[in-house]
mmCIF file of C-alpha atoms and ligand atoms in Angstrom:
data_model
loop_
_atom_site.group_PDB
_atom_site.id
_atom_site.type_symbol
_atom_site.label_atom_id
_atom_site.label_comp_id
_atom_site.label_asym_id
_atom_site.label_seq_id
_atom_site.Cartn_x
_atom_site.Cartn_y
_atom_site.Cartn_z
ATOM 1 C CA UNK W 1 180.370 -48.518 39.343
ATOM 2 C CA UNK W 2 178.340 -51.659 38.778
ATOM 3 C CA UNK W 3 176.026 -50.785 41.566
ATOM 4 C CA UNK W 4 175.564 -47.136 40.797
ATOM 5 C CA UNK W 5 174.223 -48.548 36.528
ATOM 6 C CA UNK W 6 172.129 -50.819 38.397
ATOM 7 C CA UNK W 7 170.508 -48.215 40.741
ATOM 8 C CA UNK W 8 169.746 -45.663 37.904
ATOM 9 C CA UNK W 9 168.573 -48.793 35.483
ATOM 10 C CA UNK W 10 166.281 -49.234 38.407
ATOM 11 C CA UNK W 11 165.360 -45.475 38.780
ATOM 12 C CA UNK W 12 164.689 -45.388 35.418
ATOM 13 C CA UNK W 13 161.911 -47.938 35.553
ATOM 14 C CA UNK W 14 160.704 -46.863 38.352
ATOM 15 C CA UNK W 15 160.103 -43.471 36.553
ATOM 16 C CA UNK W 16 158.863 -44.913 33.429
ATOM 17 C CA UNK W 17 156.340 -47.621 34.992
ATOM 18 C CA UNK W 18 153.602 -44.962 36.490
ATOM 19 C CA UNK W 19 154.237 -42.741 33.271
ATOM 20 C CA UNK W 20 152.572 -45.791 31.176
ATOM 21 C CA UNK W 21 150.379 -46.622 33.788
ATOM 22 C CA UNK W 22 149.016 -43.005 34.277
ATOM 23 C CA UNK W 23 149.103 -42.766 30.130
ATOM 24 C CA UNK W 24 147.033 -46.101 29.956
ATOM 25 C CA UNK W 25 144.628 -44.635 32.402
ATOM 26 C CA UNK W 26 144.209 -41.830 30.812
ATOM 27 C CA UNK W 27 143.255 -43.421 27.033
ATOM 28 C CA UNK W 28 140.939 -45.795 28.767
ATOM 29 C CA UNK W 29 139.167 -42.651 30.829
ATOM 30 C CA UNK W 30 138.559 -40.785 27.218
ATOM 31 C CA UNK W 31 137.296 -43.734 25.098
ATOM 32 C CA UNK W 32 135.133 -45.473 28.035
ATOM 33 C CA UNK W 33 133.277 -42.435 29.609
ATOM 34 C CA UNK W 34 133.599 -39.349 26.842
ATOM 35 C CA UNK W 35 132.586 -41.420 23.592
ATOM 36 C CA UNK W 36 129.068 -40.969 22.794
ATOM 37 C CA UNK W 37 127.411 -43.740 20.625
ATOM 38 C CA UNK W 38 124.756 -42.725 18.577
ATOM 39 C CA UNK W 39 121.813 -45.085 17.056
ATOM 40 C CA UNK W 40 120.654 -43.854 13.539
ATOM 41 C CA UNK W 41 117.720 -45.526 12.846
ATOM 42 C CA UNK W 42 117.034 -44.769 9.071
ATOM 43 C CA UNK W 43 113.985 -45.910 6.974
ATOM 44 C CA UNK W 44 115.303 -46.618 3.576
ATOM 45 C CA UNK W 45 118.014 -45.799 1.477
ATOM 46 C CA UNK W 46 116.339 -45.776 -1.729
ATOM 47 C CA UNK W 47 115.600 -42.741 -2.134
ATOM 48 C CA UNK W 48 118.545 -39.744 -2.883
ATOM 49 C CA UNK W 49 117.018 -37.295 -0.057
ATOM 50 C CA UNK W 50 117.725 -40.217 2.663
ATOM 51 C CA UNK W 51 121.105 -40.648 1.514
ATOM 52 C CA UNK W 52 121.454 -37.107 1.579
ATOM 53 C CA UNK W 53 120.456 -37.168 5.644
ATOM 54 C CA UNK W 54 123.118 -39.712 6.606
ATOM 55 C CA UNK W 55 125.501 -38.100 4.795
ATOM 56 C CA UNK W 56 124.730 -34.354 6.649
ATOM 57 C CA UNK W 57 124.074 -36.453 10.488
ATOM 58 C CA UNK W 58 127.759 -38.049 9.442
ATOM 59 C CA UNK W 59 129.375 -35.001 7.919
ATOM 60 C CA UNK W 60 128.054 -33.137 11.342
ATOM 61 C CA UNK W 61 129.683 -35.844 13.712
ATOM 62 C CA UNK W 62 132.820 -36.633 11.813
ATOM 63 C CA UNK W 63 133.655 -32.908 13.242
ATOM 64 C CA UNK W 64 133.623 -34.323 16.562
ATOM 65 C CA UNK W 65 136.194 -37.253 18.133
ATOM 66 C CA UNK W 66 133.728 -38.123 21.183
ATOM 67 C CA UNK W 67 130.814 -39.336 18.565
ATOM 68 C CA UNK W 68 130.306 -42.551 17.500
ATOM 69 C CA UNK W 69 126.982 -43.163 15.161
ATOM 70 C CA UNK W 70 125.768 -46.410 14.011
ATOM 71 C CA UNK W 71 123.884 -46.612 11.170
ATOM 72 C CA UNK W 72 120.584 -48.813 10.290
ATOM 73 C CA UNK W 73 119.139 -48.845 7.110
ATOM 74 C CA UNK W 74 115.263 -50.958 7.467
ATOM 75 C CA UNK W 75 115.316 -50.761 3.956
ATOM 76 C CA UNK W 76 111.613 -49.153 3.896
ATOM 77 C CA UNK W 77 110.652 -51.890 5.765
ATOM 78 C CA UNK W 78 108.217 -50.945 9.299
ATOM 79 C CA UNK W 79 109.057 -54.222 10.861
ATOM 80 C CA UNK W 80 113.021 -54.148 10.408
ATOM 81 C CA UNK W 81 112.859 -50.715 11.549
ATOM 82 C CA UNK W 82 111.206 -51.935 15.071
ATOM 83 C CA UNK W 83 113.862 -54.453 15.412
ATOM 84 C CA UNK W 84 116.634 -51.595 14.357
ATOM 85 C CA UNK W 85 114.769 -49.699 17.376
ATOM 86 C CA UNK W 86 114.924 -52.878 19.704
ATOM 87 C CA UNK W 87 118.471 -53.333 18.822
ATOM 88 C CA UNK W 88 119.604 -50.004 19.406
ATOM 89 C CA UNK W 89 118.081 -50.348 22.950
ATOM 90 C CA UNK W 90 119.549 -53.786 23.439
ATOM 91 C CA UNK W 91 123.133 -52.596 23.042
ATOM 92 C CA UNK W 92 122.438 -49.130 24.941
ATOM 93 C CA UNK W 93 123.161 -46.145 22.694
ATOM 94 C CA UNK W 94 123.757 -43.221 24.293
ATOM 95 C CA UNK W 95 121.117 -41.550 21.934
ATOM 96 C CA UNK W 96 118.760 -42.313 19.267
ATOM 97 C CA UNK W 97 117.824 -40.844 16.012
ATOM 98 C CA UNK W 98 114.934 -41.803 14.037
ATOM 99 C CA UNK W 99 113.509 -40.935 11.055
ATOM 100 C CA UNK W 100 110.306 -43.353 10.795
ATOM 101 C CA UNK W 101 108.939 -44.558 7.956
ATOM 102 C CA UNK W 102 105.692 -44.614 9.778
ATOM 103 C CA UNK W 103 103.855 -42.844 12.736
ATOM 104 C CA UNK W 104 102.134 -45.620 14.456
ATOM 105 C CA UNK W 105 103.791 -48.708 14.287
ATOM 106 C CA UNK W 106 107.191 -47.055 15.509
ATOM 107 C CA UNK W 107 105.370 -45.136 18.118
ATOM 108 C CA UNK W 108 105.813 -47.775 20.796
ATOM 109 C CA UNK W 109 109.511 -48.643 19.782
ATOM 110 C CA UNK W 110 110.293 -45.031 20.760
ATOM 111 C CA UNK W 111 108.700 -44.921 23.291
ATOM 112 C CA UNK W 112 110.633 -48.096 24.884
ATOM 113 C CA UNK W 113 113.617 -46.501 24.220
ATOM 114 C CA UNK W 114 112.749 -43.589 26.633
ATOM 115 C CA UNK W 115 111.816 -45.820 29.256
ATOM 116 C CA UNK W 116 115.080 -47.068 28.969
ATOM 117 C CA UNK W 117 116.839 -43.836 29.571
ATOM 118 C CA UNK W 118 117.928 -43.369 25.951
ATOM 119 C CA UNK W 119 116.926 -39.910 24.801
ATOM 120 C CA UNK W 120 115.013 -39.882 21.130
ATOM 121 C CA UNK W 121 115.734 -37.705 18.212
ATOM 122 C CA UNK W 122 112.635 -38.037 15.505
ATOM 123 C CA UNK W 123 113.518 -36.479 12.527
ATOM 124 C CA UNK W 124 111.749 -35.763 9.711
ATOM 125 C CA UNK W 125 108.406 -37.690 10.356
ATOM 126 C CA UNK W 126 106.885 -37.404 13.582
ATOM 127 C CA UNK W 127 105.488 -40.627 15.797
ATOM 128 C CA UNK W 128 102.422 -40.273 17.232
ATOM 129 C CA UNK W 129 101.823 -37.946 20.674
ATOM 130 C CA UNK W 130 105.299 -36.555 22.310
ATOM 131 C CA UNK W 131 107.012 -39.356 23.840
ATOM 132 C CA UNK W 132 110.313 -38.282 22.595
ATOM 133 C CA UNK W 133 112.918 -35.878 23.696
ATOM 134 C CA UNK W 134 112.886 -33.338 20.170
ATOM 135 C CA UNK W 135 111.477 -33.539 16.927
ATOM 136 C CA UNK W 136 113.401 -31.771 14.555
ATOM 137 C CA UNK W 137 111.838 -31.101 10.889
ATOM 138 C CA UNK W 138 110.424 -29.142 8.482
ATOM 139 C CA UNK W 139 106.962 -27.771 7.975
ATOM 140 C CA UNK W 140 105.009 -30.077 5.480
ATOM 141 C CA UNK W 141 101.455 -27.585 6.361
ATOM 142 C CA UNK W 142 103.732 -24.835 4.795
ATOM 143 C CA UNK W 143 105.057 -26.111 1.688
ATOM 144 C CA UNK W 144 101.986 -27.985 0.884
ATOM 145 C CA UNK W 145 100.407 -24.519 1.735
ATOM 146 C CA UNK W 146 102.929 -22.632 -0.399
ATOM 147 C CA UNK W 147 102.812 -25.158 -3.563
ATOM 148 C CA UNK W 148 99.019 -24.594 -3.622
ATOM 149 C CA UNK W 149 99.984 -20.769 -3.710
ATOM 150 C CA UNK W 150 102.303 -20.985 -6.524
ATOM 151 C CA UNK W 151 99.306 -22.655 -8.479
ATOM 152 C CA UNK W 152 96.889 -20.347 -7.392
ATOM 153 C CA UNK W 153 98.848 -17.703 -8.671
ATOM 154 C CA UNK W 154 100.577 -19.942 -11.827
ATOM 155 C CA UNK W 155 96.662 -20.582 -12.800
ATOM 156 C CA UNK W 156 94.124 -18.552 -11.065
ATOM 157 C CA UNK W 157 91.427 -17.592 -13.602
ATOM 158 C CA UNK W 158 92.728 -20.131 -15.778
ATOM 159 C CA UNK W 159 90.454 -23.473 -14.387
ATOM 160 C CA UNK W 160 93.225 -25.540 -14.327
ATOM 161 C CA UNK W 161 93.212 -29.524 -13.628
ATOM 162 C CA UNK W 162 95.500 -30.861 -11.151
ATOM 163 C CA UNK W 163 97.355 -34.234 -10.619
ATOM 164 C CA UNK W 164 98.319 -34.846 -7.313
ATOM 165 C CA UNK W 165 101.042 -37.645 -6.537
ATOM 166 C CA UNK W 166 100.651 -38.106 -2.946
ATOM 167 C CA UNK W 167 103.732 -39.409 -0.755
ATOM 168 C CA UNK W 168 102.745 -42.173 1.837
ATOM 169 C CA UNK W 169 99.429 -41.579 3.782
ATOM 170 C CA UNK W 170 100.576 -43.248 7.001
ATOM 171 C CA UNK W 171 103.320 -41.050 7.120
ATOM 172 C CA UNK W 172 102.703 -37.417 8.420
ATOM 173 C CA UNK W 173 104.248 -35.230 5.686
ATOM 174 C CA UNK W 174 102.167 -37.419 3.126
ATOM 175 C CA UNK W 175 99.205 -36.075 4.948
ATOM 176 C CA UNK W 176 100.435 -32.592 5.839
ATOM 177 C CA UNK W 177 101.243 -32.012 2.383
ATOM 178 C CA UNK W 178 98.246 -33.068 1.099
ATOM 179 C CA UNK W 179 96.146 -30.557 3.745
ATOM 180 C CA UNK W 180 98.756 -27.552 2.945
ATOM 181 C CA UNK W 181 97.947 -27.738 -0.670
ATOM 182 C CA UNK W 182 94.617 -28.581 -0.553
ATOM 183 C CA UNK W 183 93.225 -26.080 1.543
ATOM 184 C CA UNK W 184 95.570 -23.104 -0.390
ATOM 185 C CA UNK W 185 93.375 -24.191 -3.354
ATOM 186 C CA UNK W 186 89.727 -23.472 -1.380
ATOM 187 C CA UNK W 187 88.058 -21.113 -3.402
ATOM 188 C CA UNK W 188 90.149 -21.160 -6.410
ATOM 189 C CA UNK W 189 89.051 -22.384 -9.623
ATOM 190 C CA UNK W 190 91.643 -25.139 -9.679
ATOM 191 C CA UNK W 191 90.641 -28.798 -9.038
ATOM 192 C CA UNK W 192 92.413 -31.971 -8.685
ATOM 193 C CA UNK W 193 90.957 -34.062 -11.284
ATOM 194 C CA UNK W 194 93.383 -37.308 -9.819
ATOM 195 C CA UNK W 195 95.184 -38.179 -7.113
ATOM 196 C CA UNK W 196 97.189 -41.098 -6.145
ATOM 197 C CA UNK W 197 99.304 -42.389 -2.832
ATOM 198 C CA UNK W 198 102.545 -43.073 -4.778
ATOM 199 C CA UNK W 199 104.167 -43.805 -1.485
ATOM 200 C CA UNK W 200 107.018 -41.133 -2.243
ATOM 201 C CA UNK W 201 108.250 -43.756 -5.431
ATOM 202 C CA UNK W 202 108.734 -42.572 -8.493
ATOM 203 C CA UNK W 203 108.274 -45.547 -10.352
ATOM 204 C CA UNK W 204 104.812 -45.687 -8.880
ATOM 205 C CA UNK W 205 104.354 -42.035 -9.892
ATOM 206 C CA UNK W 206 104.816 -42.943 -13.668
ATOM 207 C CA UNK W 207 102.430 -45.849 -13.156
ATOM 208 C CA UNK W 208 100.022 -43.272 -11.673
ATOM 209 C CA UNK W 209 100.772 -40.595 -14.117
ATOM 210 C CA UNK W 210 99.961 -43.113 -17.653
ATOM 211 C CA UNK W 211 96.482 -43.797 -16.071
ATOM 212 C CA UNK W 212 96.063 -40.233 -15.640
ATOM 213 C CA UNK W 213 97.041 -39.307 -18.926
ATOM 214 C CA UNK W 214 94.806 -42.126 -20.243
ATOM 215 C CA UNK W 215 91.871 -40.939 -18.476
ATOM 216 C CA UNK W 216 92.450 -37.209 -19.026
ATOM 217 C CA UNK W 217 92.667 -35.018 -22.201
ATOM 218 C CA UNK W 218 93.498 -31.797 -20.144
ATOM 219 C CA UNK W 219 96.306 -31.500 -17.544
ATOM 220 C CA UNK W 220 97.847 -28.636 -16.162
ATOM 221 C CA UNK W 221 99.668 -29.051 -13.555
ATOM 222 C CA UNK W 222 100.977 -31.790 -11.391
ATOM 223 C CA UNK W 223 101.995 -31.504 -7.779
ATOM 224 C CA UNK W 224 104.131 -34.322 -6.470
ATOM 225 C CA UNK W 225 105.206 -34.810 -2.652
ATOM 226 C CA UNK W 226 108.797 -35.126 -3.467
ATOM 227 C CA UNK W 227 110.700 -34.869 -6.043
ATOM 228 C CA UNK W 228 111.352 -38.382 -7.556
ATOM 229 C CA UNK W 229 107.370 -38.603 -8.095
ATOM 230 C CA UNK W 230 107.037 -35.418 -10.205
ATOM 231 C CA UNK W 231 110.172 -36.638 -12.033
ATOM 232 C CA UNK W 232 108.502 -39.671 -12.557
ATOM 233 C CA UNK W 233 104.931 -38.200 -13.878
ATOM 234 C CA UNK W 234 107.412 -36.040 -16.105
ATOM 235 C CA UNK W 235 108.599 -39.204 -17.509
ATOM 236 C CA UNK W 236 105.226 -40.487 -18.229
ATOM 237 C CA UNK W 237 103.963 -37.088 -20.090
ATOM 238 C CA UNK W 238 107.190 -36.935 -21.911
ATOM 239 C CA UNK W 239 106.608 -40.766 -23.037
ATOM 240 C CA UNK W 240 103.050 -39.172 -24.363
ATOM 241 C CA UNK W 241 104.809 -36.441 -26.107
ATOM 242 C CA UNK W 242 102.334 -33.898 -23.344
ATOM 243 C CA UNK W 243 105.139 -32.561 -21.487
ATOM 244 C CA UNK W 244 104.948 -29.496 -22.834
ATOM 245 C CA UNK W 245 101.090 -28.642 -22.191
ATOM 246 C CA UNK W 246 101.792 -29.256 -18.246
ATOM 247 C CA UNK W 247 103.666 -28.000 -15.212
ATOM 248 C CA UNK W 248 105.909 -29.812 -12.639
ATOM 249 C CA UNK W 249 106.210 -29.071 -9.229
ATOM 250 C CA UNK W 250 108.033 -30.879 -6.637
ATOM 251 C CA UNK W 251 109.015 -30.787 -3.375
ATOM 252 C CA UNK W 252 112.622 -31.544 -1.221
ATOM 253 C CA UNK W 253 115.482 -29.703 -3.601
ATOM 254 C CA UNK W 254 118.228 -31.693 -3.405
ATOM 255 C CA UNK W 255 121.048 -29.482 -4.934
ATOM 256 C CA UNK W 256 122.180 -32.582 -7.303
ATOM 257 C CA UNK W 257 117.879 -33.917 -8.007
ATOM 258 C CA UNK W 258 115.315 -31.495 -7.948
ATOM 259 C CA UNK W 259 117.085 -27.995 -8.206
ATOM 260 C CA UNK W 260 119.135 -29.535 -11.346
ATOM 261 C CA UNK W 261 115.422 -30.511 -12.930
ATOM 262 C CA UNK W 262 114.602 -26.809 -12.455
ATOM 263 C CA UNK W 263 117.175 -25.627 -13.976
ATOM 264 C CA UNK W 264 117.282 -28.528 -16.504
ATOM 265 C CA UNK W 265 113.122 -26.637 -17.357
ATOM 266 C CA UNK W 266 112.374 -30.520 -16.130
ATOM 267 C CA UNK W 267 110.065 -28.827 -13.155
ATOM 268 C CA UNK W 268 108.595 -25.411 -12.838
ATOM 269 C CA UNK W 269 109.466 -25.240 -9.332
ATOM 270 C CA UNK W 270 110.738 -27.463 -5.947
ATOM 271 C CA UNK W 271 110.132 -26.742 -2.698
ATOM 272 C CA UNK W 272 113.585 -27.333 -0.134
ATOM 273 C CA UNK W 273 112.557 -30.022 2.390
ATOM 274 C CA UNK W 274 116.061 -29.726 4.231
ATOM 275 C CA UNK W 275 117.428 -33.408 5.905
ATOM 276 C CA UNK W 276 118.185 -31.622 9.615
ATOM 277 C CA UNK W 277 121.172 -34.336 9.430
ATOM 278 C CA UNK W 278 123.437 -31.546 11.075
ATOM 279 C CA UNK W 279 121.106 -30.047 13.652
ATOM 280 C CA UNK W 280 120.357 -33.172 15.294
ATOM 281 C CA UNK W 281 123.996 -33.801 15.646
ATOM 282 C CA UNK W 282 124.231 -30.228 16.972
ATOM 283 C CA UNK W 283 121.234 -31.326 19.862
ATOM 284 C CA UNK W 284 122.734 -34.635 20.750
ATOM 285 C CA UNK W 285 126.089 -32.259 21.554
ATOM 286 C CA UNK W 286 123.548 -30.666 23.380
ATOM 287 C CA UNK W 287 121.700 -33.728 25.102
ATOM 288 C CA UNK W 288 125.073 -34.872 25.898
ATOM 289 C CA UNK W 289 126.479 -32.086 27.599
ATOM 290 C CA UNK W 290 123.321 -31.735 29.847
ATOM 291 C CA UNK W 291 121.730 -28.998 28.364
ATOM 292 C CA UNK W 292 117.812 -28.980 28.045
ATOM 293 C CA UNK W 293 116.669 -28.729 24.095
ATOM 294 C CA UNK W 294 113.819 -27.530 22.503
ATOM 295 C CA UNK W 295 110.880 -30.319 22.237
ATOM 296 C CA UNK W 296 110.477 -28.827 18.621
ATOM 297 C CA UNK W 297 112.593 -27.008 16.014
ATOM 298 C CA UNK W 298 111.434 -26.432 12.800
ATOM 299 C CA UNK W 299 113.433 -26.028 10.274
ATOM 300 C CA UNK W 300 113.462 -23.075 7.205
ATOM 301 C CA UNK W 301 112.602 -23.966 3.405
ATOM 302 C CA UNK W 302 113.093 -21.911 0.278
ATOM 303 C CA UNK W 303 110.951 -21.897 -2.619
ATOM 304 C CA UNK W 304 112.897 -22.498 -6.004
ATOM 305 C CA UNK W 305 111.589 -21.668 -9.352
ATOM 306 C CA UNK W 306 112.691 -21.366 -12.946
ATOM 307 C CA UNK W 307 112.411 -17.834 -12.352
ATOM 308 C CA UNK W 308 114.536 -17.619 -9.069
ATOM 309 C CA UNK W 309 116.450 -20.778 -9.387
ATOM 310 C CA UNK W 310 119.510 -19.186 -9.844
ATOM 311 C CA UNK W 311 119.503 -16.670 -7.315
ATOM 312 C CA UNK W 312 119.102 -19.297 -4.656
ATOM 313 C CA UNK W 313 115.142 -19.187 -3.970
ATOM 314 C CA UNK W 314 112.949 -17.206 -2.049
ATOM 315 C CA UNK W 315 112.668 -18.437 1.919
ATOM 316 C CA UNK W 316 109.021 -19.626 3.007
ATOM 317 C CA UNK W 317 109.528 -19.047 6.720
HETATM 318 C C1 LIG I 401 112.369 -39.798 1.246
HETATM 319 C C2 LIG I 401 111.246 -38.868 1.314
HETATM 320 C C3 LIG I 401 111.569 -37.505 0.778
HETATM 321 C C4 LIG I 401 110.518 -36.743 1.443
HETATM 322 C C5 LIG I 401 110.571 -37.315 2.836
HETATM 323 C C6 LIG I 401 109.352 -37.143 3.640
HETATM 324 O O1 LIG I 401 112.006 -41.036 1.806
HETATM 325 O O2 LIG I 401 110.196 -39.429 0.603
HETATM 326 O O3 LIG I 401 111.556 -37.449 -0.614
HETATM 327 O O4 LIG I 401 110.649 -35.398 1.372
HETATM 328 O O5 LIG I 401 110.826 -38.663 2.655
HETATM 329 O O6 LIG I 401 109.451 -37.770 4.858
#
């Protein structure tokens, strides 16, 4: 009797030993070799629009148990955001994403990063030349282009003077949006009478806006490269009691910012810059799995003005 307990005590462990064993092995197989770590290099958080981006990229990969991303915030900051770069390579992410605060100086830290095997997701603003594996954004040549056409058609016949709050020149949709706009209003009897590089702030916008004001009895119109610098130049007129004898457009349409000044009448219209938080979540899947990406996607906006504000916008492409 004694034996026979013994013998099964002894079976039974001899069964339950591998079980664990195989179990353990099992764990260790899906959290070493199937968890993907992903690098998020961000360039500030001060503004609501970056916020908004690492909210959609973590939304998009909370939907997922095999991704892992890091965050990095270089607080607006070119040299932090090298080290971020540097650090991300150092500890070796299975994939970065970068949204740069500048072309050039982060051009080489990308480029490092592919050397060492780590595929590169820009987002948002492009490095210089292609040394990446995607760039995923939208079209700044287009909604510059398509803000100049709302004025042209707002104004045309009219002569009306323009203040232009530029977003940062070293950064490409500063520029792009700056060309878009400028070259929709060739030929048109609109002119910008001022123009500023805010760098995307919109406490700098106000600054820019009172000198403007100062300097100017007549302004019609003023185009900011994001939303938080029209809000600020609004700020400015409405401190001058001139709000009223200009328009406000604006450009990235955050739900909760710039579509609630349109249909607060703060700004005539906002063009949707969208974050592409979830898409390159959907491409890492993609790098991931082995798949070969697109080296470009562009992403849709939608035009949204008092008029069509509640209907959603019009698309631009
Ligand atoms: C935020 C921001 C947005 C803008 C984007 C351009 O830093 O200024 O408002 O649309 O960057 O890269």
């Amino acid at each position: 009797m004694k034996k026979a307990r013994i013998a099964a005590i002894i079976l039974l462990i001899a069964m339950i030993i591998p079980a664990v064993v195989f179990a353990g092995g099992q764990t260790e197989a899906k959290s070493g070799d199937d968890v993907y770590t992903i690098g998020m290099s961000q360039c500030n958080l001060g503004e609501p629009w970056r916020v908004q981006m690492n909210a959609d990229v973590k939304a998009e990969a909370d939907k997922y148990d095999n991704i892992k991303v890091i965050f990095k915030d270089a607080q607006n900051d070119t040299l932090k955001q090298r080290s971020h770069v540097e650090e991300f390579i150092s500890a070796e992410v299975d994939l970065l994403i970068i949204s740069p605060k500048e072309a050039q100086p982060l051009t080489g830290p990308v480029s490092q990063a592919m050397a060492a095997g780590i595929p590169v997701i820009v987002l948002d603003r492009a490095v210089v030349g292609d040394d990446y594996t995607q760039f995923i954004g939208a079209d700044n040549v287009i909604i510059g282009k398509a803000a100049g056409e709302w004025a042209v058609e707002t104004f045309g016949g009219k002569g009306a003077k323009v203040v232009e709050l530029m977003g940062l020149q070293t950064s490409p949709p500063g520029q792009d949006r700056h060309n878009g706009f400028v070259n929709a209003l060739k030929g048109s009897d609109l002119e910008v009478i001022f123009e500023a590089d805010v760098k995307w702030l919109e406490p700098n916008a106000r600054k820019e806006m009172e000198s403007a004001l100062s300097r100017f009895d007549k302004i019609d119109l003023v185009y900011g490269h994001n939303d938080p610098a029209t809000h600020g130049a609004y700020l400015a007129a409405k401190a001058a009691g001139r709000e009223g004898e200009i328009m406000f457009i604006g450009i990235d349409a955050l739900p909760h910012e710039g579509i609630a000044y349109v249909k607060d009448g703060i700004l005539n219209a906002t063009f949707q810059y969208p974050t592409g938080g979830d898409v390159a979540i959907q491409q890492a899947l993609k790098i991931f799995a082995g798949e070969s990406v697109d080296k470009k996607i562009v992403l849709g906006s939608r035009l949204f003005s008092t008029e069509n504000v509640d209907a959603g916008g019009v698309p631009l492409n």
